[in-house]
Amino acid sequence: MSRRDTVGPVESAVGYVLKQAAVSLRHALDVALRPLDLTVTQYACLELLGQRPGLSNAELARGVFVTRQSMNTVLRGLEERGLVIRPATAPVGRELPAELTGDGREKLRTASTAVREVEKRMCRGLAPAEQQTLLDTLAACVRNLAPAADGTP
């Protein structure tokens, strides 16, 4: 194996630094959301429902990057707190579309403000054009790693 085939110093490995950024972001979000009695997963669920009311458990799970079983637990907890409602029976098939309650929308507004402050802090010193370049670059990385339609990497 040649030197070119190895990762090299981890500090200059894109994947390593990206993981550092993800862990740092997650920690900052945990700290920002804790006073609101929300986890990052709960916030992400509220945010998705705020933008796309009526998503099913499976759709929310995909959007929040958790299993359907985990999302069901998250939704039940949010329902018990009066932040989300789902019908008792499925209107079509087995899906129970979820929606925010008034309290859920208010909690989302507060949480979104806290999350936006974390994002501003994370991007401090980056010009708007640099932020857009970062966003475009990360989106390209996601596309590049997505499996092909035939399932090949």
Short mmCIF file of C-alpha atoms in Angstrom, two decimals, residues 38 46 49-50 53 78-79 81-86 98-111:
data_model
loop_
_atom_site.label_atom_id
_atom_site.label_comp_id
_atom_site.label_asym_id
_atom_site.label_seq_id
_atom_site.Cartn_x
_atom_site.Cartn_y
_atom_site.Cartn_z
CA LEU A 38 -36.27 18.64 23.60
CA LEU A 46 -41.20 18.99 15.00
CA LEU A 49 -43.91 18.41 10.71
CA GLY A 50 -43.86 22.20 10.75
CA PRO A 53 -47.72 18.49 8.04
CA LEU A 78 -44.52 14.27 21.68
CA GLU A 79 -48.20 13.29 21.66
CA ARG A 81 -46.76 16.28 25.83
CA GLY A 82 -49.48 17.73 23.60
CA LEU A 83 -47.08 18.84 20.87
CA VAL A 84 -48.22 16.43 18.13
CA ILE A 85 -51.51 14.81 17.23
CA ARG A 86 -52.24 11.71 15.17
CA ALA A 98 -48.92 13.46 12.33
CA GLU A 99 -49.46 17.18 12.77
CA LEU A 100 -48.32 19.82 15.22
CA THR A 101 -50.70 21.16 17.81
CA GLY A 102 -50.77 24.85 18.71
CA ASP A 103 -48.40 24.09 21.58
CA GLY A 104 -46.22 22.15 19.15
CA ARG A 105 -46.01 25.12 16.77
CA GLU A 106 -45.07 27.41 19.67
CA LYS A 107 -42.40 24.97 20.91
CA LEU A 108 -41.08 24.71 17.34
CA ARG A 109 -40.81 28.51 17.01
CA THR A 110 -38.76 28.70 20.20
CA ALA A 111 -36.61 25.71 19.28
#
